XYZ file of C-alpha atoms in Angstrom:
383
model
C 10.718 -29.707 -11.327
C 10.071 -32.280 -8.561
C 6.864 -32.307 -6.528
C 8.443 -31.038 -3.296
C 10.008 -28.047 -5.024
C 6.823 -27.344 -6.978
C 4.746 -27.376 -3.791
C 7.136 -25.044 -1.963
C 7.197 -22.665 -4.915
C 3.390 -22.602 -5.098
C 3.127 -21.952 -1.367
C 5.679 -19.140 -1.627
C 3.430 -17.475 -4.172
C 0.344 -17.964 -2.003
C 2.034 -16.749 1.172
C 3.859 -13.649 -0.005
C 1.251 -11.255 -1.407
C 2.601 -11.713 -4.948
C 6.193 -11.311 -3.727
C 5.512 -7.831 -2.382
C 7.113 -8.847 0.934
C 10.375 -10.701 0.164
C 11.323 -11.371 3.798
C 7.974 -13.045 4.368
C 8.420 -15.165 1.229
C 11.874 -16.288 2.372
C 10.613 -17.129 5.863
C 7.855 -19.286 4.389
C 10.366 -21.101 2.208
C 12.624 -21.782 5.189
C 9.677 -23.078 7.210
C 8.683 -25.432 4.368
C 12.255 -26.675 4.002
C 12.455 -27.276 7.728
C 9.183 -29.236 7.588
C 10.582 -31.548 4.917
C 13.891 -32.012 6.725
C 12.135 -32.758 10.014
C 9.789 -35.364 8.537
C 12.029 -38.410 9.215
C 12.196 -37.450 12.875
C 8.445 -37.312 13.423
C 8.361 -40.865 14.728
C 10.449 -39.935 17.765
C 8.436 -40.570 20.935
C 7.346 -37.547 22.977
C 7.596 -37.622 26.760
C 4.133 -37.930 28.290
C 2.893 -35.081 30.468
C -0.122 -35.419 32.755
C -3.207 -33.483 31.645
C -3.849 -30.222 33.421
C -0.326 -29.817 34.818
C 1.681 -26.632 34.359
C 5.175 -26.916 32.917
C 7.944 -24.336 33.146
C 9.760 -24.039 29.830
C 13.352 -22.878 29.971
C 14.520 -22.217 26.428
C 18.121 -21.092 25.994
C 18.254 -17.441 27.071
C 20.593 -15.354 24.907
C 23.270 -13.384 26.705
C 22.286 -9.731 26.788
C 22.156 -6.606 28.842
C 21.222 -7.353 32.493
C 17.572 -6.608 33.065
C 16.674 -7.131 29.405
C 16.743 -10.914 29.472
C 13.538 -12.903 29.204
C 12.244 -14.609 32.314
C 10.973 -18.170 32.423
C 7.960 -18.826 30.228
C 5.130 -20.758 31.814
C 2.476 -22.478 29.742
C -0.144 -25.179 30.038
C 1.575 -27.850 27.964
C -1.221 -30.352 27.487
C -4.477 -28.906 28.817
C -7.283 -29.574 26.343
C -8.087 -26.637 24.086
C -11.033 -26.205 21.721
C -10.371 -27.762 18.322
C -12.050 -26.226 15.300
C -12.398 -27.638 11.799
C -14.246 -26.345 8.749
C -17.848 -27.624 9.041
C -19.039 -29.753 6.109
C -21.971 -27.435 5.375
C -21.036 -23.963 6.611
C -23.482 -21.248 5.526
C -22.407 -18.247 3.510
C -21.712 -15.067 5.453
C -25.099 -13.303 5.314
C -25.570 -9.593 4.646
C -26.203 -7.342 7.615
C -25.046 -7.568 11.214
C -23.715 -10.927 12.420
C -21.419 -9.790 15.256
C -17.700 -9.294 15.732
C -15.438 -12.082 14.472
C -12.915 -13.736 16.759
C -10.774 -14.734 13.766
C -10.880 -15.880 10.141
C -9.108 -18.862 8.626
C -8.809 -21.400 5.835
C -8.383 -25.010 6.920
C -5.635 -25.769 4.387
C -3.181 -23.891 2.202
C -5.075 -24.401 -1.072
C -8.540 -25.572 -2.044
C -10.259 -24.670 1.234
C -12.791 -21.837 1.630
C -12.103 -18.901 3.930
C -14.243 -18.919 7.068
C -15.188 -16.172 9.519
C -15.705 -17.367 13.099
C -18.370 -15.382 14.960
C -19.172 -16.775 18.402
C -19.788 -20.502 17.890
C -20.730 -20.048 14.224
C -18.603 -20.323 11.093
C -19.495 -18.579 7.819
C -18.006 -18.995 4.354
C -16.544 -15.661 3.267
C -18.033 -14.313 -0.005
C -16.175 -15.145 -3.184
C -14.463 -18.241 -1.795
C -17.029 -20.574 -3.378
C -15.776 -19.446 -6.809
C -12.068 -19.807 -6.157
C -11.649 -21.551 -2.793
C -8.476 -20.987 -0.862
C -6.677 -19.043 -3.584
C -6.827 -15.737 -1.717
C -6.877 -16.869 1.904
C -3.631 -15.001 2.592
C -5.487 -11.745 1.868
C -8.099 -12.179 4.610
C -7.886 -9.495 7.293
C -9.633 -8.462 10.514
C -9.548 -5.186 12.419
C -8.163 -5.467 15.987
C -11.675 -5.177 17.449
C -13.039 -7.908 15.151
C -15.610 -5.544 13.649
C -14.249 -5.112 10.122
C -13.577 -8.091 7.833
C -11.497 -7.662 4.681
C -11.454 -10.144 1.808
C -10.655 -10.210 -1.931
C -13.427 -9.920 -4.505
C -11.768 -10.737 -7.810
C -8.993 -8.189 -8.264
C -10.811 -5.773 -5.940
C -10.970 -5.804 -2.157
C -13.967 -5.507 0.169
C -14.047 -4.348 3.794
C -17.384 -4.845 5.552
C -18.762 -4.016 8.968
C -19.801 -7.257 10.668
C -21.871 -5.311 13.205
C -23.862 -3.355 10.616
C -24.583 -3.037 6.905
C -21.720 -0.898 5.686
C -19.436 -2.250 2.935
C -16.478 -0.538 1.245
C -15.060 -1.710 -2.081
C -11.530 -0.967 -3.325
C -10.999 -1.610 -7.046
C -7.458 -1.768 -8.462
C -6.073 1.241 -10.300
C -5.680 -0.702 -13.544
C -6.090 -4.244 -14.963
C -3.535 -6.759 -13.750
C -3.197 -5.235 -10.286
C -4.749 -6.451 -7.038
C -5.829 -4.936 -3.767
C -5.228 -6.007 -0.150
C -5.518 -4.794 3.426
C -1.925 -4.036 4.432
C -1.968 -2.972 8.095
C -4.517 -1.821 10.709
C -4.053 0.765 13.429
C -4.315 -0.692 16.931
C -7.518 1.271 17.644
C -9.265 -0.194 14.541
C -10.014 3.265 13.139
C -7.576 3.262 10.225
C -6.531 0.813 7.540
C -3.746 1.015 4.975
C -4.878 -0.575 1.694
C -2.323 -1.638 -0.913
C -2.685 -1.601 -4.702
C -0.068 -4.027 -6.047
C 1.150 -6.553 -8.588
C 4.317 -8.573 -8.941
C 7.150 -6.117 -8.513
C 7.821 -3.104 -6.308
C 5.457 -0.469 -7.706
C 2.921 -0.745 -4.891
C 0.727 2.237 -4.035
C -1.252 2.739 -0.828
C -4.382 4.467 0.477
C -5.144 5.381 4.089
C -8.780 4.657 4.936
C -10.761 6.019 7.871
C -13.171 3.109 8.272
C -15.610 5.089 10.423
C -16.115 7.896 7.897
C -15.069 6.088 4.730
C -12.624 8.836 3.751
C -9.650 7.766 1.627
C -6.309 9.554 1.416
C -3.480 8.576 -0.963
C -0.507 7.584 1.181
C 2.933 8.852 0.207
C 5.395 6.214 1.418
C 9.096 7.195 1.517
C 10.908 5.911 -1.574
C 11.973 2.239 -1.715
C 10.291 1.364 1.552
C 7.716 -1.267 2.551
C 4.961 -0.444 5.086
C 5.021 -2.604 8.222
C 2.640 -1.004 10.707
C 0.231 1.879 11.255
C 0.027 4.000 14.390
C -3.217 5.249 15.944
C -2.248 8.722 14.727
C -2.159 7.501 11.128
C 1.634 7.409 10.774
C 3.114 4.656 8.623
C 6.025 2.596 9.953
C 8.174 1.264 7.096
C 11.545 -0.324 6.381
C 13.959 -0.266 3.462
C 12.883 -2.618 0.705
C 16.431 -3.816 0.049
C 17.283 -6.867 2.109
C 19.997 -6.577 4.754
C 22.781 -9.127 5.202
C 21.902 -11.732 7.815
C 21.894 -11.749 10.738
C 20.096 -8.404 11.106
C 21.074 -6.957 14.470
C 20.387 -3.278 13.750
C 17.202 -2.211 11.987
C 16.247 1.317 10.939
C 12.543 2.093 10.639
C 11.009 5.193 9.085
C 7.903 6.724 10.684
C 6.068 9.124 8.394
C 2.783 10.955 8.124
C 0.688 10.227 5.051
C 1.949 13.198 3.055
C 5.578 13.031 4.208
C 7.964 11.639 1.599
C 10.900 11.416 4.044
C 9.729 10.794 7.624
C 11.840 10.378 10.736
C 14.228 7.508 11.440
C 14.021 5.117 14.395
C 17.067 2.857 14.827
C 16.724 -0.402 16.763
C 20.059 -1.825 17.911
C 19.436 -5.269 19.397
C 23.067 -6.433 19.339
C 23.306 -6.622 23.129
C 20.227 -8.767 23.608
C 20.422 -11.223 20.706
C 22.242 -14.526 20.858
C 25.059 -15.105 18.385
C 22.872 -17.047 15.958
C 19.831 -14.753 16.289
C 18.542 -12.099 13.936
C 15.819 -9.489 13.910
C 12.957 -10.272 11.532
C 12.583 -6.995 9.587
C 9.134 -7.957 8.300
C 7.761 -8.747 11.760
C 7.145 -5.302 13.273
C 3.891 -4.596 15.126
C 2.668 -1.521 16.965
C 2.301 -2.393 20.646
C -1.375 -2.750 21.729
C -1.062 0.262 24.038
C 0.178 2.365 21.107
C 3.557 3.010 22.748
C 6.419 1.483 20.793
C 6.668 -1.771 18.906
C 6.857 -5.542 19.099
C 9.526 -7.139 16.919
C 10.019 -10.821 16.136
C 13.457 -12.442 16.377
C 14.779 -15.820 15.312
C 17.605 -17.751 13.744
C 19.132 -16.851 10.394
C 17.251 -19.863 9.022
C 13.967 -18.108 9.757
C 12.998 -20.098 12.870
C 11.239 -17.888 15.441
C 12.834 -17.731 18.887
C 11.057 -14.842 20.583
C 9.650 -11.319 20.527
C 11.210 -8.021 21.681
C 9.463 -4.973 23.123
C 10.883 -1.779 21.616
C 10.205 1.783 22.768
C 9.003 4.430 20.311
C 12.547 5.860 20.148
C 14.011 2.465 19.155
C 15.378 1.473 22.563
C 15.039 -2.270 23.236
C 13.049 -2.581 26.461
C 12.914 -6.347 27.008
C 12.421 -9.770 25.521
C 8.679 -10.118 25.871
C 8.757 -13.862 25.408
C 10.987 -16.706 24.278
C 9.398 -19.598 22.431
C 10.412 -23.174 23.221
C 13.042 -24.758 21.003
C 11.657 -28.011 19.599
C 12.331 -29.552 16.191
C 8.738 -30.741 16.065
C 7.216 -27.276 16.506
C 7.289 -24.128 14.370
C 6.293 -20.769 15.878
C 5.097 -17.626 14.139
C 4.004 -14.165 15.265
C 0.366 -13.773 14.156
C -0.388 -10.253 15.390
C -1.823 -8.301 18.297
C -5.359 -7.672 19.427
C -6.794 -5.670 22.306
C -5.523 -8.246 24.801
C -1.949 -8.527 23.586
C 0.367 -10.622 21.439
C -0.838 -13.726 19.574
C 1.435 -16.500 18.272
C 0.845 -19.696 16.361
C 2.461 -23.074 17.031
C 2.490 -25.681 14.286
C 3.033 -29.176 15.667
C 4.051 -32.086 13.439
C 4.097 -34.994 15.898
C 2.010 -37.982 14.762
C -1.436 -37.707 16.324
C -0.773 -34.109 17.325
C -0.648 -32.336 13.986
C -2.303 -28.976 14.504
C -1.880 -25.219 14.283
C -2.566 -23.775 17.724
C -3.221 -20.082 18.371
C -1.388 -19.024 21.543
C -1.909 -15.881 23.621
C 0.984 -14.202 25.460
C 0.144 -12.729 28.862
C 3.189 -11.469 30.712
C 5.590 -14.381 30.293
C 2.802 -16.978 30.152
C 1.789 -18.788 26.971
C -1.852 -19.876 26.883
C -3.293 -22.091 24.157
C -6.559 -20.618 22.852
C -7.707 -23.063 20.161
C -6.356 -25.552 17.646
C -6.968 -25.736 13.899
C -5.903 -28.174 11.167
C -2.114 -28.172 10.806
C -1.858 -26.305 7.480
C -4.425 -23.646 8.404
C -3.984 -20.038 7.338
C -5.135 -17.792 10.191
C -6.126 -14.112 10.320
C -6.406 -12.959 13.931
C -7.869 -9.564 14.838
C -5.466 -6.811 13.865
C -3.635 -8.722 11.143
C -3.840 -10.265 7.709
C -3.694 -14.033 7.379
C -0.478 -15.969 8.015
């Protein structure tokens, strides 16, 4: 097995929650392959843009239903943004109240400790000093930044960063692991998964304010994607669909409902010929009404995000991301302010992972991290 293949295989294992999300694993593999294929082109010169200027990006707009097409995306292309790196001597996250976290991250894909960023401080997340970086993909933050989730051996811990409360979730039996699966947009509920390699996952709905735990009955052969403020689970069929995926059926179910109701999203009219829905990239909209759904090429390269109504009707393309062989985009999640993306840049001298906020059609760079960083923004597990 050559080194490139070995590295991709190892990263697939790290990135895919022990293969419990096959679409996510495949997307990671495609991104890695694209990185290797793009490497010879990294020496191509980039056109200089004056600092502080605003640039209008006009990516190819797919032909779709009039009124549903994305408008021009405006972003600050080269304005300086804060750059964060793991400090050489970060303190351990202390017990008790430290304040809400803006995000959590690991500075590399393996061998780096997980860090919680609170204000201008960075704290090493407990447990990472024993096995640094191995579980960074399992870091999670509630949308309001109050609750931090992280692995503790095979168990999982969720702690209140504004107080002293800590909840532990041990696995049901040896050989299984625990993880935060999805948060509700109002930060009141969390779906915790009990899993191992294979498809026999089980789930528990947690009310983080009261600590109550309710076994979640997920419709058969389905994978949870999102959690509504009412505690309903949004899931999709576990079997992969032929690509491109242009019609996606979701199931929305209450915790005790083994069947649920179907929501069909038909995006055929708004997707370009080479575009596909990303079945694993479904988020509940921050206002609780409907969903956000990532789209991209059949090779797993992100091209934009759709807004979908609660009944499955495609409302609009929220944003298109620029097409550039030197940049890889990913949907990170949503917080109280809206949609967050990441942009990984591979140009020499500009290798970074930048967290980008979407406001209307505007893309705004928030901060930059080392290029191979794994980031958990509020409302999502690490990506």
